[in-house]
């Protein structure tokens, strides 16, 4: 059902001409940039590669999924012919990296709990044109931090 | 031809791309529990949330006084703003109380920010930014009310319910303990309180049907020492005030989301608790619903409840009682003053919770009546499904979480008053974890409102009031200069004569006030510091100012240097 809805949304956005730069105000939506799971090493450290394809102004994948909280190493590749950057939330402070044309660089961030976190290229109006991504941390908080009560219904 | 990638420059922490120096002097290294106990003996500092354990928000500093306050002028402004998308971008607010230790200001902001500043110049010394999930359940905005400082560490509760200890010299994290469950709708916005060798922290999330609790953590290790739930399990004391359906207590609210006060002689914490959940649908939780809407006296050594007083039994109006309990003495009696959201000013004997007096402090109260014996008689409340009722005060209360002050010089309390109503109808819903659990629709009045700073003597009688067009939504500060400082939603910071209420000075800060001003001195010069940044749960306390400008600055004032 979810895949069908996504396909339908993609089709509608395409028909409206909103799935390409200069085709409309929205540019490429997050859910058009794809989703990928971070790979977890034996040390528990997670890794992902994220690219900025030429003339698309999107991070690909634009949604990175971490199986649990912890350390994530992101290897960025800027395949575009313009300079961008990435500002990624991390405990302590945002981690910020220049990404000149056709460059690559690694950013390591610490995310400590379930939920999703935005990151973006905060130069020019890259964010407005689609250069935003999300990191989704799956899982639950540690058992000792949960409320002393039986399991509750969830949406 | 295959093009090779060039190496991008190394990533940096964003704060490094600023004038932040990275280091603060070791002023907090020798900040012990004994010093916090005797905070008033070092009036140049503001070393704990209310300035001292008694919650009076009073400073013995008197350089700025009724004669010269008209010459008060900005000394510096610290501005932060925000970067990128963050949790609750439309509802963030700057609500903290800045602490100052020997010339260094420690203060927290929205979305996980903590700063150390040179309190004389505003120079940023270090910055810590906790990563906050965008989808954190926040009933009342992206806010934080401040930090605690002791033993070389800065303690802060994060929105995603972690308690962290930072090195006060460089902002680096020392320990990090998970305090609550964001999946269950828990969060944290409280300023921690250091007592002995523990840091005391309360939970947030009552609007999501959680089970409120107060916790203590070892300040060296972050290990949890005790947890005190404010909604009892079946069989525990107070459980007889909840239905015996086996479920309601699990979602009962009663969160401890504002800092409590402490009497070291009695060795008791006085901690306010929030409303029961669901807020407005009382039919699903018959009974008094202890220990919601109460002040609970807690033993800080083991988390045991010693006594309690419930201000609004079986709350149907969202009248949390988290507001401060101000400790004072009269005729040798140890007392506690509390302005409740239900519109009444309570004075209790803090040794045992006995009611001494109860008097209304806001003009319009029609939700019910509390007589001189403390008996509560409800009259208007959302009873029938879908049927709207209108009552005063609205769910923001006659006073919000923001704090009153007490001056031992004038022996008067100074209360920021909100006088506005609300239309509410019961709308039952099924409980689901992490989802808002109000049981009603709510429309807060955006016209026909007013406010005041009102002064009361220790018998609960009104001495004077300074009236305002809009409700007062910021904490007040009393000083030995016989001044009361109070910020308005309009952006004005005001100084009033503490004895008469005469308006003596104002300054337009450019954004509404919803924080807790503090005062301190450096090299003999007194400063008034006020975080300014309008926002948070504005739809609940002042929707008429929903479009007011957001700010993100700390304004610091002083008399001109000669």
PDB file of N, CA, C and O in Angstrom, chain B residues 141-209:
ATOM      1  N   UNK B 141       6.052  23.586  22.951  1.00  0.00           N
ATOM      2  CA  UNK B 141       7.112  24.327  22.295  1.00  0.00           C
ATOM      3  C   UNK B 141       8.496  23.750  22.489  1.00  0.00           C
ATOM      4  O   UNK B 141       8.749  22.905  23.343  1.00  0.00           O
ATOM      5  N   UNK B 142       9.384  24.249  21.652  1.00  0.00           N
ATOM      6  CA  UNK B 142      10.789  23.845  21.636  1.00  0.00           C
ATOM      7  C   UNK B 142      11.532  24.783  22.590  1.00  0.00           C
ATOM      8  O   UNK B 142      11.999  25.847  22.199  1.00  0.00           O
ATOM      9  N   UNK B 143      11.564  24.393  23.863  1.00  0.00           N
ATOM     10  CA  UNK B 143      12.061  25.300  24.899  1.00  0.00           C
ATOM     11  C   UNK B 143      12.930  24.555  25.906  1.00  0.00           C
ATOM     12  O   UNK B 143      12.880  23.332  26.008  1.00  0.00           O
ATOM     13  N   UNK B 144      13.708  25.318  26.651  1.00  0.00           N
ATOM     14  CA  UNK B 144      14.446  24.778  27.778  1.00  0.00           C
ATOM     15  C   UNK B 144      14.570  25.889  28.814  1.00  0.00           C
ATOM     16  O   UNK B 144      14.779  27.037  28.458  1.00  0.00           O
ATOM     17  N   UNK B 145      14.431  25.524  30.095  1.00  0.00           N
ATOM     18  CA  UNK B 145      14.321  26.586  31.115  1.00  0.00           C
ATOM     19  C   UNK B 145      15.618  26.850  31.859  1.00  0.00           C
ATOM     20  O   UNK B 145      15.639  27.676  32.757  1.00  0.00           O
ATOM     21  N   UNK B 146      16.684  26.144  31.485  1.00  0.00           N
ATOM     22  CA  UNK B 146      17.959  26.514  32.075  1.00  0.00           C
ATOM     23  C   UNK B 146      18.777  25.332  32.534  1.00  0.00           C
ATOM     24  O   UNK B 146      18.377  24.176  32.404  1.00  0.00           O
ATOM     25  N   UNK B 147      19.934  25.652  33.083  1.00  0.00           N
ATOM     26  CA  UNK B 147      20.909  24.644  33.479  1.00  0.00           C
ATOM     27  C   UNK B 147      21.122  24.695  34.984  1.00  0.00           C
ATOM     28  O   UNK B 147      20.667  25.611  35.670  1.00  0.00           O
ATOM     29  N   UNK B 148      21.833  23.688  35.494  1.00  0.00           N
ATOM     30  CA  UNK B 148      22.358  23.722  36.852  1.00  0.00           C
ATOM     31  C   UNK B 148      23.875  23.630  36.734  1.00  0.00           C
ATOM     32  O   UNK B 148      24.397  23.042  35.773  1.00  0.00           O
ATOM     33  N   UNK B 149      24.580  24.212  37.680  1.00  0.00           N
ATOM     34  CA  UNK B 149      26.045  24.208  37.654  1.00  0.00           C
ATOM     35  C   UNK B 149      26.555  23.785  39.021  1.00  0.00           C
ATOM     36  O   UNK B 149      26.078  24.280  40.050  1.00  0.00           O
ATOM     37  N   UNK B 150      27.496  22.858  39.046  1.00  0.00           N
ATOM     38  CA  UNK B 150      28.153  22.446  40.296  1.00  0.00           C
ATOM     39  C   UNK B 150      29.348  21.569  39.968  1.00  0.00           C
ATOM     40  O   UNK B 150      29.357  20.873  38.932  1.00  0.00           O
ATOM     41  N   UNK B 151      30.340  21.587  40.841  1.00  0.00           N
ATOM     42  CA  UNK B 151      31.493  20.675  40.762  1.00  0.00           C
ATOM     43  C   UNK B 151      32.128  20.665  39.383  1.00  0.00           C
ATOM     44  O   UNK B 151      32.520  19.608  38.873  1.00  0.00           O
ATOM     45  N   UNK B 152      32.222  21.830  38.771  1.00  0.00           N
ATOM     46  CA  UNK B 152      32.885  21.928  37.471  1.00  0.00           C
ATOM     47  C   UNK B 152      32.051  21.474  36.298  1.00  0.00           C
ATOM     48  O   UNK B 152      32.564  21.363  35.188  1.00  0.00           O
ATOM     49  N   UNK B 153      30.780  21.204  36.555  1.00  0.00           N
ATOM     50  CA  UNK B 153      29.925  20.673  35.482  1.00  0.00           C
ATOM     51  C   UNK B 153      28.694  21.558  35.264  1.00  0.00           C
ATOM     52  O   UNK B 153      28.219  22.229  36.186  1.00  0.00           O
ATOM     53  N   UNK B 154      28.186  21.489  34.045  1.00  0.00           N
ATOM     54  CA  UNK B 154      26.921  22.133  33.692  1.00  0.00           C
ATOM     55  C   UNK B 154      25.945  21.018  33.347  1.00  0.00           C
ATOM     56  O   UNK B 154      26.249  20.162  32.507  1.00  0.00           O
ATOM     57  N   UNK B 155      24.799  21.011  34.007  1.00  0.00           N
ATOM     58  CA  UNK B 155      23.804  19.956  33.801  1.00  0.00           C
ATOM     59  C   UNK B 155      22.623  20.520  33.019  1.00  0.00           C
ATOM     60  O   UNK B 155      22.120  21.604  33.343  1.00  0.00           O
ATOM     61  N   UNK B 156      22.181  19.757  32.026  1.00  0.00           N
ATOM     62  CA  UNK B 156      21.039  20.217  31.233  1.00  0.00           C
ATOM     63  C   UNK B 156      20.181  19.016  30.847  1.00  0.00           C
ATOM     64  O   UNK B 156      20.686  17.910  30.635  1.00  0.00           O
ATOM     65  N   UNK B 157      18.885  19.256  30.804  1.00  0.00           N
ATOM     66  CA  UNK B 157      17.942  18.249  30.305  1.00  0.00           C
ATOM     67  C   UNK B 157      17.645  18.584  28.855  1.00  0.00           C
ATOM     68  O   UNK B 157      17.366  19.741  28.529  1.00  0.00           O
ATOM     69  N   UNK B 158      17.720  17.583  27.980  1.00  0.00           N
ATOM     70  CA  UNK B 158      17.494  17.851  26.557  1.00  0.00           C
ATOM     71  C   UNK B 158      16.042  17.537  26.190  1.00  0.00           C
ATOM     72  O   UNK B 158      15.371  16.762  26.863  1.00  0.00           O
ATOM     73  N   UNK B 159      15.602  18.114  25.078  1.00  0.00           N
ATOM     74  CA  UNK B 159      14.215  17.895  24.642  1.00  0.00           C
ATOM     75  C   UNK B 159      13.902  16.429  24.436  1.00  0.00           C
ATOM     76  O   UNK B 159      12.776  15.992  24.667  1.00  0.00           O
ATOM     77  N   UNK B 160      14.900  15.652  23.990  1.00  0.00           N
ATOM     78  CA  UNK B 160      14.636  14.224  23.781  1.00  0.00           C
ATOM     79  C   UNK B 160      14.935  13.406  25.042  1.00  0.00           C
ATOM     80  O   UNK B 160      15.234  12.222  24.968  1.00  0.00           O
ATOM     81  N   UNK B 161      14.838  14.095  26.206  1.00  0.00           N
ATOM     82  CA  UNK B 161      14.834  13.428  27.513  1.00  0.00           C
ATOM     83  C   UNK B 161      16.130  12.713  27.846  1.00  0.00           C
ATOM     84  O   UNK B 161      16.119  11.594  28.365  1.00  0.00           O
ATOM     85  N   UNK B 162      17.232  13.356  27.549  1.00  0.00           N
ATOM     86  CA  UNK B 162      18.526  12.934  28.073  1.00  0.00           C
ATOM     87  C   UNK B 162      18.939  13.940  29.146  1.00  0.00           C
ATOM     88  O   UNK B 162      18.611  15.126  29.042  1.00  0.00           O
ATOM     89  N   UNK B 163      19.666  13.492  30.138  1.00  0.00           N
ATOM     90  CA  UNK B 163      20.301  14.385  31.095  1.00  0.00           C
ATOM     91  C   UNK B 163      21.783  14.319  30.815  1.00  0.00           C
ATOM     92  O   UNK B 163      22.369  13.214  30.801  1.00  0.00           O
ATOM     93  N   UNK B 164      22.383  15.464  30.572  1.00  0.00           N
ATOM     94  CA  UNK B 164      23.801  15.438  30.242  1.00  0.00           C
ATOM     95  C   UNK B 164      24.575  16.368  31.172  1.00  0.00           C
ATOM     96  O   UNK B 164      24.046  17.366  31.670  1.00  0.00           O
ATOM     97  N   UNK B 165      25.806  15.988  31.402  1.00  0.00           N
ATOM     98  CA  UNK B 165      26.734  16.812  32.173  1.00  0.00           C
ATOM     99  C   UNK B 165      27.845  17.260  31.240  1.00  0.00           C
ATOM    100  O   UNK B 165      28.453  16.441  30.548  1.00  0.00           O
ATOM    101  N   UNK B 166      28.083  18.567  31.197  1.00  0.00           N
ATOM    102  CA  UNK B 166      29.124  19.141  30.353  1.00  0.00           C
ATOM    103  C   UNK B 166      30.249  19.667  31.224  1.00  0.00           C
ATOM    104  O   UNK B 166      30.003  20.133  32.353  1.00  0.00           O
ATOM    105  N   UNK B 167      31.451  19.632  30.705  1.00  0.00           N
ATOM    106  CA  UNK B 167      32.588  20.257  31.376  1.00  0.00           C
ATOM    107  C   UNK B 167      32.385  21.776  31.307  1.00  0.00           C
ATOM    108  O   UNK B 167      32.292  22.344  30.210  1.00  0.00           O
ATOM    109  N   UNK B 168      32.334  22.426  32.468  1.00  0.00           N
ATOM    110  CA  UNK B 168      32.032  23.860  32.492  1.00  0.00           C
ATOM    111  C   UNK B 168      33.135  24.707  31.873  1.00  0.00           C
ATOM    112  O   UNK B 168      32.915  25.874  31.560  1.00  0.00           O
ATOM    113  N   UNK B 169      34.299  24.118  31.656  1.00  0.00           N
ATOM    114  CA  UNK B 169      35.400  24.901  31.081  1.00  0.00           C
ATOM    115  C   UNK B 169      35.426  24.872  29.557  1.00  0.00           C
ATOM    116  O   UNK B 169      35.933  25.786  28.929  1.00  0.00           O
ATOM    117  N   UNK B 170      34.883  23.794  28.964  1.00  0.00           N
ATOM    118  CA  UNK B 170      34.960  23.724  27.497  1.00  0.00           C
ATOM    119  C   UNK B 170      33.682  23.205  26.833  1.00  0.00           C
ATOM    120  O   UNK B 170      33.633  23.102  25.604  1.00  0.00           O
ATOM    121  N   UNK B 171      32.678  22.868  27.609  1.00  0.00           N
ATOM    122  CA  UNK B 171      31.416  22.424  27.028  1.00  0.00           C
ATOM    123  C   UNK B 171      31.414  20.995  26.529  1.00  0.00           C
ATOM    124  O   UNK B 171      30.446  20.553  25.902  1.00  0.00           O
ATOM    125  N   UNK B 172      32.477  20.261  26.793  1.00  0.00           N
ATOM    126  CA  UNK B 172      32.511  18.873  26.319  1.00  0.00           C
ATOM    127  C   UNK B 172      31.698  17.966  27.236  1.00  0.00           C
ATOM    128  O   UNK B 172      31.690  18.134  28.447  1.00  0.00           O
ATOM    129  N   UNK B 173      31.064  16.987  26.611  1.00  0.00           N
ATOM    130  CA  UNK B 173      30.169  16.111  27.364  1.00  0.00           C
ATOM    131  C   UNK B 173      30.954  15.173  28.268  1.00  0.00           C
ATOM    132  O   UNK B 173      31.932  14.550  27.839  1.00  0.00           O
ATOM    133  N   UNK B 174      30.491  15.067  29.526  1.00  0.00           N
ATOM    134  CA  UNK B 174      31.134  14.161  30.492  1.00  0.00           C
ATOM    135  C   UNK B 174      30.305  12.899  30.655  1.00  0.00           C
ATOM    136  O   UNK B 174      30.825  11.799  30.627  1.00  0.00           O
ATOM    137  N   UNK B 175      28.998  13.057  30.877  1.00  0.00           N
ATOM    138  CA  UNK B 175      28.132  11.883  30.867  1.00  0.00           C
ATOM    139  C   UNK B 175      26.783  12.224  30.271  1.00  0.00           C
ATOM    140  O   UNK B 175      26.415  13.398  30.158  1.00  0.00           O
ATOM    141  N   UNK B 176      26.071  11.173  29.882  1.00  0.00           N
ATOM    142  CA  UNK B 176      24.793  11.321  29.176  1.00  0.00           C
ATOM    143  C   UNK B 176      23.917  10.154  29.620  1.00  0.00           C
ATOM    144  O   UNK B 176      24.269   8.993  29.396  1.00  0.00           O
ATOM    145  N   UNK B 177      22.818  10.456  30.282  1.00  0.00           N
ATOM    146  CA  UNK B 177      21.917   9.412  30.760  1.00  0.00           C
ATOM    147  C   UNK B 177      20.539   9.620  30.155  1.00  0.00           C
ATOM    148  O   UNK B 177      20.027  10.747  30.138  1.00  0.00           O
ATOM    149  N   UNK B 178      19.945   8.548  29.671  1.00  0.00           N
ATOM    150  CA  UNK B 178      18.603   8.662  29.105  1.00  0.00           C
ATOM    151  C   UNK B 178      17.598   8.726  30.253  1.00  0.00           C
ATOM    152  O   UNK B 178      17.574   7.847  31.116  1.00  0.00           O
ATOM    153  N   UNK B 179      16.786   9.777  30.240  1.00  0.00           N
ATOM    154  CA  UNK B 179      15.894  10.093  31.357  1.00  0.00           C
ATOM    155  C   UNK B 179      14.448   9.700  31.054  1.00  0.00           C
ATOM    156  O   UNK B 179      13.664   9.448  31.966  1.00  0.00           O
ATOM    157  N   UNK B 180      14.090   9.649  29.788  1.00  0.00           N
ATOM    158  CA  UNK B 180      12.692   9.382  29.449  1.00  0.00           C
ATOM    159  C   UNK B 180      12.577   8.714  28.095  1.00  0.00           C
ATOM    160  O   UNK B 180      13.575   8.483  27.407  1.00  0.00           O
ATOM    161  N   UNK B 181      11.346   8.430  27.726  1.00  0.00           N
ATOM    162  CA  UNK B 181      11.054   7.649  26.529  1.00  0.00           C
ATOM    163  C   UNK B 181      10.339   8.535  25.508  1.00  0.00           C
ATOM    164  O   UNK B 181       9.138   8.793  25.640  1.00  0.00           O
ATOM    165  N   UNK B 182      11.080   8.968  24.493  1.00  0.00           N
ATOM    166  CA  UNK B 182      10.457   9.830  23.481  1.00  0.00           C
ATOM    167  C   UNK B 182       9.376   9.089  22.703  1.00  0.00           C
ATOM    168  O   UNK B 182       8.432   9.702  22.228  1.00  0.00           O
ATOM    169  N   UNK B 183       9.498   7.779  22.585  1.00  0.00           N
ATOM    170  CA  UNK B 183       8.472   7.020  21.870  1.00  0.00           C
ATOM    171  C   UNK B 183       7.138   7.056  22.625  1.00  0.00           C
ATOM    172  O   UNK B 183       6.076   6.904  22.029  1.00  0.00           O
ATOM    173  N   UNK B 184       7.225   7.237  23.929  1.00  0.00           N
ATOM    174  CA  UNK B 184       6.006   7.297  24.744  1.00  0.00           C
ATOM    175  C   UNK B 184       5.474   8.725  24.861  1.00  0.00           C
ATOM    176  O   UNK B 184       4.470   8.954  25.522  1.00  0.00           O
ATOM    177  N   UNK B 185       6.168   9.671  24.234  1.00  0.00           N
ATOM    178  CA  UNK B 185       5.731  11.064  24.324  1.00  0.00           C
ATOM    179  C   UNK B 185       6.408  11.838  25.432  1.00  0.00           C
ATOM    180  O   UNK B 185       6.024  12.968  25.734  1.00  0.00           O
ATOM    181  N   UNK B 186       7.427  11.247  26.046  1.00  0.00           N
ATOM    182  CA  UNK B 186       8.147  11.987  27.091  1.00  0.00           C
ATOM    183  C   UNK B 186       9.159  12.947  26.459  1.00  0.00           C
ATOM    184  O   UNK B 186       9.701  12.696  25.384  1.00  0.00           O
ATOM    185  N   UNK B 187       9.430  14.018  27.183  1.00  0.00           N
ATOM    186  CA  UNK B 187      10.453  14.973  26.790  1.00  0.00           C
ATOM    187  C   UNK B 187      10.969  15.609  28.073  1.00  0.00           C
ATOM    188  O   UNK B 187      10.605  15.172  29.171  1.00  0.00           O
ATOM    189  N   UNK B 188      11.826  16.622  27.945  1.00  0.00           N
ATOM    190  CA  UNK B 188      12.328  17.295  29.147  1.00  0.00           C
ATOM    191  C   UNK B 188      12.629  18.749  28.823  1.00  0.00           C
ATOM    192  O   UNK B 188      13.275  19.044  27.804  1.00  0.00           O
ATOM    193  N   UNK B 189      12.146  19.637  29.662  1.00  0.00           N
ATOM    194  CA  UNK B 189      12.348  21.072  29.462  1.00  0.00           C
ATOM    195  C   UNK B 189      12.775  21.767  30.745  1.00  0.00           C
ATOM    196  O   UNK B 189      13.015  22.963  30.754  1.00  0.00           O
ATOM    197  N   UNK B 190      12.871  21.030  31.838  1.00  0.00           N
ATOM    198  CA  UNK B 190      13.087  21.601  33.165  1.00  0.00           C
ATOM    199  C   UNK B 190      14.553  22.002  33.358  1.00  0.00           C
ATOM    200  O   UNK B 190      15.462  21.390  32.796  1.00  0.00           O
ATOM    201  N   UNK B 191      14.771  23.038  34.160  1.00  0.00           N
ATOM    202  CA  UNK B 191      16.129  23.338  34.609  1.00  0.00           C
ATOM    203  C   UNK B 191      16.446  22.411  35.783  1.00  0.00           C
ATOM    204  O   UNK B 191      15.715  22.395  36.780  1.00  0.00           O
ATOM    205  N   UNK B 192      17.505  21.616  35.703  1.00  0.00           N
ATOM    206  CA  UNK B 192      17.838  20.694  36.802  1.00  0.00           C
ATOM    207  C   UNK B 192      18.182  21.460  38.075  1.00  0.00           C
ATOM    208  O   UNK B 192      18.510  22.649  38.044  1.00  0.00           O
ATOM    209  N   UNK B 193      18.107  20.749  39.199  1.00  0.00           N
ATOM    210  CA  UNK B 193      18.437  21.339  40.498  1.00  0.00           C
ATOM    211  C   UNK B 193      19.443  20.421  41.191  1.00  0.00           C
ATOM    212  O   UNK B 193      19.163  19.232  41.389  1.00  0.00           O
ATOM    213  N   UNK B 194      20.603  20.977  41.554  1.00  0.00           N
ATOM    214  CA  UNK B 194      21.603  20.186  42.276  1.00  0.00           C
ATOM    215  C   UNK B 194      21.306  20.251  43.766  1.00  0.00           C
ATOM    216  O   UNK B 194      21.174  21.335  44.339  1.00  0.00           O
ATOM    217  N   UNK B 195      21.152  19.086  44.400  1.00  0.00           N
ATOM    218  CA  UNK B 195      20.977  18.983  45.846  1.00  0.00           C
ATOM    219  C   UNK B 195      21.933  17.901  46.341  1.00  0.00           C
ATOM    220  O   UNK B 195      21.855  16.747  45.902  1.00  0.00           O
ATOM    221  N   UNK B 196      22.833  18.299  47.219  1.00  0.00           N
ATOM    222  CA  UNK B 196      23.865  17.391  47.737  1.00  0.00           C
ATOM    223  C   UNK B 196      24.671  16.832  46.554  1.00  0.00           C
ATOM    224  O   UNK B 196      25.171  17.611  45.752  1.00  0.00           O
ATOM    225  N   UNK B 197      24.741  15.507  46.417  1.00  0.00           N
ATOM    226  CA  UNK B 197      25.537  14.942  45.321  1.00  0.00           C
ATOM    227  C   UNK B 197      24.660  14.409  44.197  1.00  0.00           C
ATOM    228  O   UNK B 197      25.049  13.517  43.456  1.00  0.00           O
ATOM    229  N   UNK B 198      23.452  14.972  44.099  1.00  0.00           N
ATOM    230  CA  UNK B 198      22.571  14.543  43.014  1.00  0.00           C
ATOM    231  C   UNK B 198      22.058  15.741  42.226  1.00  0.00           C
ATOM    232  O   UNK B 198      22.022  16.868  42.718  1.00  0.00           O
ATOM    233  N   UNK B 199      21.655  15.443  41.008  1.00  0.00           N
ATOM    234  CA  UNK B 199      20.981  16.444  40.190  1.00  0.00           C
ATOM    235  C   UNK B 199      19.553  15.940  39.983  1.00  0.00           C
ATOM    236  O   UNK B 199      19.327  14.806  39.563  1.00  0.00           O
ATOM    237  N   UNK B 200      18.588  16.804  40.353  1.00  0.00           N
ATOM    238  CA  UNK B 200      17.176  16.412  40.365  1.00  0.00           C
ATOM    239  C   UNK B 200      16.524  16.927  39.087  1.00  0.00           C
ATOM    240  O   UNK B 200      16.659  18.116  38.742  1.00  0.00           O
ATOM    241  N   UNK B 201      15.783  16.037  38.410  1.00  0.00           N
ATOM    242  CA  UNK B 201      15.198  16.366  37.113  1.00  0.00           C
ATOM    243  C   UNK B 201      13.786  15.792  37.026  1.00  0.00           C
ATOM    244  O   UNK B 201      13.562  14.634  37.379  1.00  0.00           O
ATOM    245  N   UNK B 202      12.847  16.593  36.543  1.00  0.00           N
ATOM    246  CA  UNK B 202      11.480  16.125  36.349  1.00  0.00           C
ATOM    247  C   UNK B 202      11.173  15.909  34.878  1.00  0.00           C
ATOM    248  O   UNK B 202      11.834  16.457  33.999  1.00  0.00           O
ATOM    249  N   UNK B 203      10.144  15.110  34.620  1.00  0.00           N
ATOM    250  CA  UNK B 203       9.795  14.750  33.242  1.00  0.00           C
ATOM    251  C   UNK B 203       8.726  15.676  32.683  1.00  0.00           C
ATOM    252  O   UNK B 203       7.971  16.305  33.414  1.00  0.00           O
ATOM    253  N   UNK B 204       8.654  15.734  31.349  1.00  0.00           N
ATOM    254  CA  UNK B 204       7.607  16.462  30.636  1.00  0.00           C
ATOM    255  C   UNK B 204       6.842  15.479  29.748  1.00  0.00           C
ATOM    256  O   UNK B 204       7.341  14.391  29.456  1.00  0.00           O
ATOM    257  N   UNK B 205       5.667  15.897  29.304  1.00  0.00           N
ATOM    258  CA  UNK B 205       4.911  15.059  28.367  1.00  0.00           C
ATOM    259  C   UNK B 205       3.502  14.718  28.810  1.00  0.00           C
ATOM    260  O   UNK B 205       2.884  13.814  28.252  1.00  0.00           O
ATOM    261  N   UNK B 206       2.986  15.441  29.797  1.00  0.00           N
ATOM    262  CA  UNK B 206       1.656  15.137  30.332  1.00  0.00           C
ATOM    263  C   UNK B 206       0.555  15.158  29.293  1.00  0.00           C
ATOM    264  O   UNK B 206      -0.430  14.435  29.418  1.00  0.00           O
ATOM    265  N   UNK B 207       0.714  15.977  28.267  1.00  0.00           N
ATOM    266  CA  UNK B 207      -0.332  16.073  27.234  1.00  0.00           C
ATOM    267  C   UNK B 207      -0.337  14.847  26.329  1.00  0.00           C
ATOM    268  O   UNK B 207      -1.164  14.744  25.433  1.00  0.00           O
ATOM    269  N   UNK B 208       0.614  13.933  26.536  1.00  0.00           N
ATOM    270  CA  UNK B 208       0.672  12.715  25.721  1.00  0.00           C
ATOM    271  C   UNK B 208       0.340  11.468  26.546  1.00  0.00           C
ATOM    272  O   UNK B 208       0.591  10.356  26.109  1.00  0.00           O
ATOM    273  N   UNK B 209      -0.200  11.677  27.740  1.00  0.00           N
ATOM    274  CA  UNK B 209      -0.632  10.534  28.536  1.00  0.00           C
ATOM    275  C   UNK B 209       0.512   9.676  29.035  1.00  0.00           C
ATOM    276  O   UNK B 209       0.476   8.447  28.929  1.00  0.00           O
TER     277      UNK B 209
END
